[in-house]
Amino acid sequence: MSRSYHFFVLGALFCLAVFNGVSATTAGCGKTSSLTSGVKTTTINGKQRRWTLRIPDNYNTTRPYRFIFGLHWLSGDMTAVDGGNAPYYGLKALANNSAIFVAPDGLNKGWANSGGEDITFLNTIRKEIEDNLCVDEKQRFSLGFSYGGAMSFSLACSNAKDFRAIAILSGATLSGCAGGNDPIAVYQQHGVKDSVLPIDSGRQIRDRFIKNNGCQAKTAPEPARGSKQRITTVYDGCKYPIQWTAFDGDHVAMPDAAGNDAGVNSWTPGEVWKFFTQFG
Ligand SMILES: *[C@@H]1O[C@H](CO)[C@@H](O)[C@H](O)[C@H]1NC(C)=O
Ligand SMILES: *[C@@H]1O[C@H](CO)[C@@H](O)[C@H](O)[C@H]1NC(C)=O
């Protein structure tokens, strides 16, 4: 076979790899990074912002890792997401060192995102991490409970193209939505008796992404109060998957069947992880 034929085949394979996203990795791949796990600071709009970085054990500079933002709730902070009995909403244990986890701190223990400053913050630290560490650009995620769900929603509005999926646990539209018309995979769960952010706020977010993803309309049944049930609806015909779970419970991040906060024993970490890892 001729040399040019070989170049043609190699070139075609290279293009395939690029278009399949096989080689969609960040600038930090192959670099020996000076970034280490722990608390970092970054200045945005003259304000010093803090964030916690968790690099996987036995970090391999050429392996493209998942990237996961864990965003805290109102009155919570990065330490609460990074610590406790279920770090990163239980995903850190399930990830088995396949993901770089990042817990940023909001301002005043929330995510008001005034003038988009929290989006700027998240994009700035993501760039710093990706310039230094090896991230799979097709495997970026964000999740959070309550205000952290609202901020993940805001990221899905402004940065849908950068993220593979987001998970909103009992969220609302508290952090604004710049853009908000692009398709993206969304996992949502919400308690039918949520007394802080009523379930209708979750339904509104869901319906926006049903539209953005071109899904077929479908009735999403919700369990009765006191039934100790949860009902999951997966929509059909969507560009990217949309999954909605209504559960018998109040404003709880990681509920058990009775709607009580159960941390690692909740069904939530497993369901979110299954949703995030369906993409490979
Ligand atoms: C590091 O990751 C690369 C790419 O995924 C892989 O080929 C290699 O075997 C890994 N090295 C080790 C020591 O695991
Ligand atoms: C975790 O990852 C290691 C190394 O890739 C692998 O050998 C092990 O089987 C994994 N454990 C689980 C529970 O998936």
XYZ file of C-alpha atoms and ligand atoms in Angstrom:
308
model
C 0.000 0.000 0.000
C 1.219 3.487 -0.785
C 2.460 6.005 1.710
C -0.235 8.500 0.733
C -2.892 5.840 1.313
C -1.562 5.384 4.828
C -1.631 9.121 5.405
C -5.171 9.219 4.084
C -6.284 6.446 6.474
C -4.508 8.039 9.421
C -5.994 11.418 8.558
C -9.476 9.948 8.312
C -9.070 8.172 11.648
C -7.826 11.386 13.222
C -10.863 13.303 11.935
C -13.175 10.568 13.193
C -11.523 10.755 16.601
C -11.941 14.528 16.688
C -15.557 14.456 15.557
C -16.413 11.630 17.927
C -14.900 13.661 20.706
C -12.395 10.915 21.480
C -9.590 13.433 21.676
C -11.600 16.194 23.376
C -9.275 16.738 26.263
C -8.062 19.862 27.992
C -4.738 21.715 27.862
C -3.707 20.146 31.171
C -3.475 16.651 29.694
C 0.103 15.438 29.764
C 1.232 18.251 32.055
C 2.833 17.792 35.424
C 0.540 20.041 37.413
C 1.421 22.179 40.388
C -2.236 22.091 41.489
C -2.874 19.932 44.538
C -6.016 18.906 46.383
C -7.225 21.402 48.967
C -8.589 24.910 49.411
C -7.731 27.541 46.756
C -8.579 31.220 46.286
C -9.419 33.200 43.161
C -10.269 36.908 42.912
C -13.377 37.811 40.898
C -14.615 41.415 40.647
C -12.259 42.343 43.478
C -13.763 39.694 45.753
C -11.713 36.823 47.073
C -13.498 33.563 46.347
C -12.666 30.163 47.829
C -12.956 26.696 46.357
C -11.944 23.166 47.220
C -10.293 20.864 44.698
C -10.140 17.064 44.981
C -7.762 15.367 42.562
C -8.193 11.568 42.250
C -5.757 9.247 44.027
C -2.941 8.060 41.740
C -3.757 10.887 39.325
C -2.600 9.955 35.808
C -1.593 13.030 33.746
C -2.713 11.488 30.451
C -6.054 10.036 31.539
C -9.013 12.318 30.745
C -11.096 12.555 33.917
C -14.684 13.499 34.580
C -15.106 17.003 36.049
C -17.811 17.511 38.673
C -18.896 20.727 40.411
C -20.661 20.094 43.746
C -22.543 23.276 44.667
C -23.770 23.973 48.202
C -27.241 24.927 49.435
C -28.269 28.193 51.154
C -26.395 28.523 54.466
C -24.126 25.668 53.421
C -20.609 26.040 52.109
C -17.897 24.161 50.210
C -16.787 22.401 53.374
C -20.239 20.896 53.850
C -20.238 19.574 50.272
C -16.638 18.326 50.461
C -17.045 16.676 53.879
C -19.765 14.978 55.900
C -20.835 11.372 55.467
C -21.626 11.726 51.771
C -19.058 14.069 50.117
C -20.232 15.613 46.846
C -23.771 14.361 47.416
C -22.459 10.819 47.670
C -20.815 10.839 44.235
C -17.199 10.917 45.410
C -17.390 7.401 46.807
C -19.158 6.106 43.706
C -16.654 7.721 41.316
C -13.793 5.491 42.462
C -11.181 8.105 41.474
C -12.609 8.631 37.988
C -13.500 12.285 38.576
C -11.987 15.592 39.629
C -14.361 17.118 42.197
C -14.655 20.850 42.832
C -16.661 22.502 45.615
C -16.742 26.299 45.255
C -18.000 28.708 47.916
C -20.872 31.039 47.077
C -21.073 34.595 48.422
C -22.990 34.988 51.687
C -23.542 31.213 51.656
C -25.726 31.386 48.573
C -25.591 31.758 44.814
C -27.268 35.077 44.009
C -25.036 35.294 40.892
C -25.426 39.096 40.766
C -24.465 40.385 37.345
C -23.358 36.850 36.494
C -20.423 36.991 38.930
C -20.862 33.397 40.098
C -20.903 32.108 36.507
C -17.680 34.081 35.932
C -16.243 32.527 39.090
C -17.120 28.963 38.039
C -15.801 29.468 34.494
C -12.574 30.995 35.803
C -11.748 28.161 38.175
C -12.760 25.531 35.628
C -10.261 27.057 33.180
C -7.521 27.119 35.796
C -8.152 23.459 36.599
C -8.340 22.394 32.953
C -5.157 24.288 32.054
C -3.386 22.180 34.653
C -5.232 18.870 34.880
C -6.502 16.358 32.326
C -10.279 16.656 31.872
C -12.540 14.969 29.335
C -14.409 17.891 27.775
C -17.375 15.595 27.074
C -17.674 14.593 30.727
C -18.237 17.772 32.692
C -21.059 17.852 35.243
C -22.540 20.062 37.932
C -24.946 19.196 40.712
C -26.385 20.782 43.785
C -29.255 20.886 46.237
C -31.614 23.851 46.570
C -29.567 27.042 45.885
C -26.826 24.735 44.536
C -29.435 23.266 42.174
C -30.407 26.781 41.131
C -26.770 27.594 40.353
C -26.362 24.342 38.400
C -29.472 25.331 36.449
C -27.896 28.735 35.762
C -24.775 26.989 34.402
C -27.025 24.893 32.142
C -28.551 28.141 30.828
C -25.275 29.905 30.047
C -22.850 27.013 29.461
C -24.900 24.089 28.129
C -22.281 23.403 25.464
C -19.536 22.913 28.053
C -21.401 20.465 30.288
C -22.529 16.919 29.574
C -25.263 16.969 32.212
C -26.450 18.668 35.358
C -28.367 17.343 38.338
C -30.777 19.599 40.205
C -31.903 18.347 43.612
C -34.969 20.330 44.712
C -33.963 23.457 42.823
C -35.502 26.678 41.553
C -34.509 29.587 39.330
C -32.907 31.643 42.118
C -29.551 32.191 40.373
C -30.873 33.579 37.096
C -30.701 32.136 33.603
C -28.635 33.848 30.919
C -29.425 32.220 27.580
C -31.347 29.143 28.587
C -32.290 27.919 25.125
C -29.659 25.241 24.504
C -30.219 21.505 24.923
C -28.377 19.659 27.698
C -28.989 16.463 29.682
C -30.795 17.168 32.957
C -31.506 15.010 36.010
C -34.002 16.458 38.463
C -35.644 15.297 41.668
C -38.131 17.206 43.804
C -40.309 16.453 46.825
C -44.072 16.656 46.328
C -44.445 18.398 49.714
C -41.424 20.712 49.417
C -42.212 23.579 51.808
C -39.177 25.719 50.871
C -39.065 25.589 47.061
C -42.420 24.147 45.982
C -42.309 21.393 43.382
C -43.728 23.720 40.754
C -40.341 25.487 40.607
C -38.801 22.147 39.643
C -41.494 21.480 37.055
C -40.792 24.850 35.403
C -37.100 24.017 34.990
C -37.997 20.562 33.675
C -40.406 21.971 31.108
C -37.811 24.419 29.803
C -35.362 21.590 29.082
C -38.083 19.356 27.629
C -38.601 22.151 25.115
C -34.889 22.852 24.553
C -34.233 19.162 23.923
C -37.231 18.692 21.641
C -38.671 15.884 23.802
C -42.163 14.549 23.230
C -44.663 15.867 25.759
C -45.656 13.332 28.381
C -47.576 13.347 31.643
C -45.224 12.944 34.614
C -47.176 11.310 37.450
C -46.306 12.337 41.009
C -46.749 10.154 44.109
C -49.371 10.961 46.731
C -48.247 12.529 50.010
C -47.603 9.801 52.554
C -47.278 7.100 49.893
C -43.503 6.644 50.491
C -43.155 6.325 46.744
C -41.119 8.028 44.102
C -41.994 8.129 40.429
C -39.411 8.653 37.712
C -40.307 9.888 34.247
C -37.853 9.637 31.360
C -38.856 11.641 28.308
C -38.767 10.300 24.736
C -37.354 11.798 21.571
C -34.998 14.183 23.404
C -31.723 15.384 21.950
C -30.173 14.686 25.388
C -31.787 12.687 28.222
C -34.222 14.351 30.592
C -35.110 12.464 33.771
C -37.516 13.714 36.436
C -38.262 12.076 39.782
C -41.030 13.283 42.067
C -40.689 11.826 45.574
C -42.847 11.747 48.695
C -40.910 14.227 50.808
C -40.120 17.803 51.798
C -37.050 19.945 51.011
C -34.454 17.195 51.383
C -31.235 16.675 49.403
C -30.800 12.938 49.785
C -34.074 11.346 50.870
C -34.928 7.782 51.782
C -38.294 6.249 50.897
C -39.969 8.055 53.781
C -38.518 11.387 52.633
C -36.044 11.676 55.507
C -32.491 12.861 54.844
C -30.523 9.618 54.601
C -27.116 10.746 53.268
C -25.198 7.845 51.749
C -28.159 5.527 52.358
C -30.397 7.609 50.097
C -31.317 6.395 46.628
C -30.147 9.767 45.257
C -26.369 9.212 44.828
C -26.899 5.989 42.870
C -29.527 7.536 40.597
C -27.421 10.636 39.831
C -24.314 8.560 39.239
C -26.208 6.257 36.871
C -27.448 9.308 34.977
C -23.970 10.875 34.747
C -22.195 7.656 33.730
C -24.636 6.728 30.955
C -22.416 8.928 28.764
C -19.420 6.598 29.085
C -2.705 6.544 32.221
O -3.780 6.837 31.343
C -3.536 6.435 30.007
C -4.681 7.002 29.153
O -5.924 6.637 29.660
C -3.428 4.923 29.981
O -3.175 4.488 28.661
C -2.287 4.476 30.894
O -2.248 3.070 30.954
C -2.483 5.046 32.284
N -1.304 4.764 33.102
C -1.393 4.104 34.247
C -0.103 3.954 34.996
O -2.457 3.670 34.692
C -11.970 1.208 41.040
O -10.945 1.467 40.095
C -9.888 0.542 40.109
C -8.771 1.040 39.210
O -9.260 1.464 37.967
C -10.420 -0.831 39.714
O -9.389 -1.789 39.741
C -11.538 -1.227 40.681
O -12.130 -2.428 40.270
C -12.595 -0.144 40.772
N -13.527 -0.462 41.845
C -14.841 -0.394 41.679
C -15.656 -0.679 42.874
O -15.354 -0.089 40.615
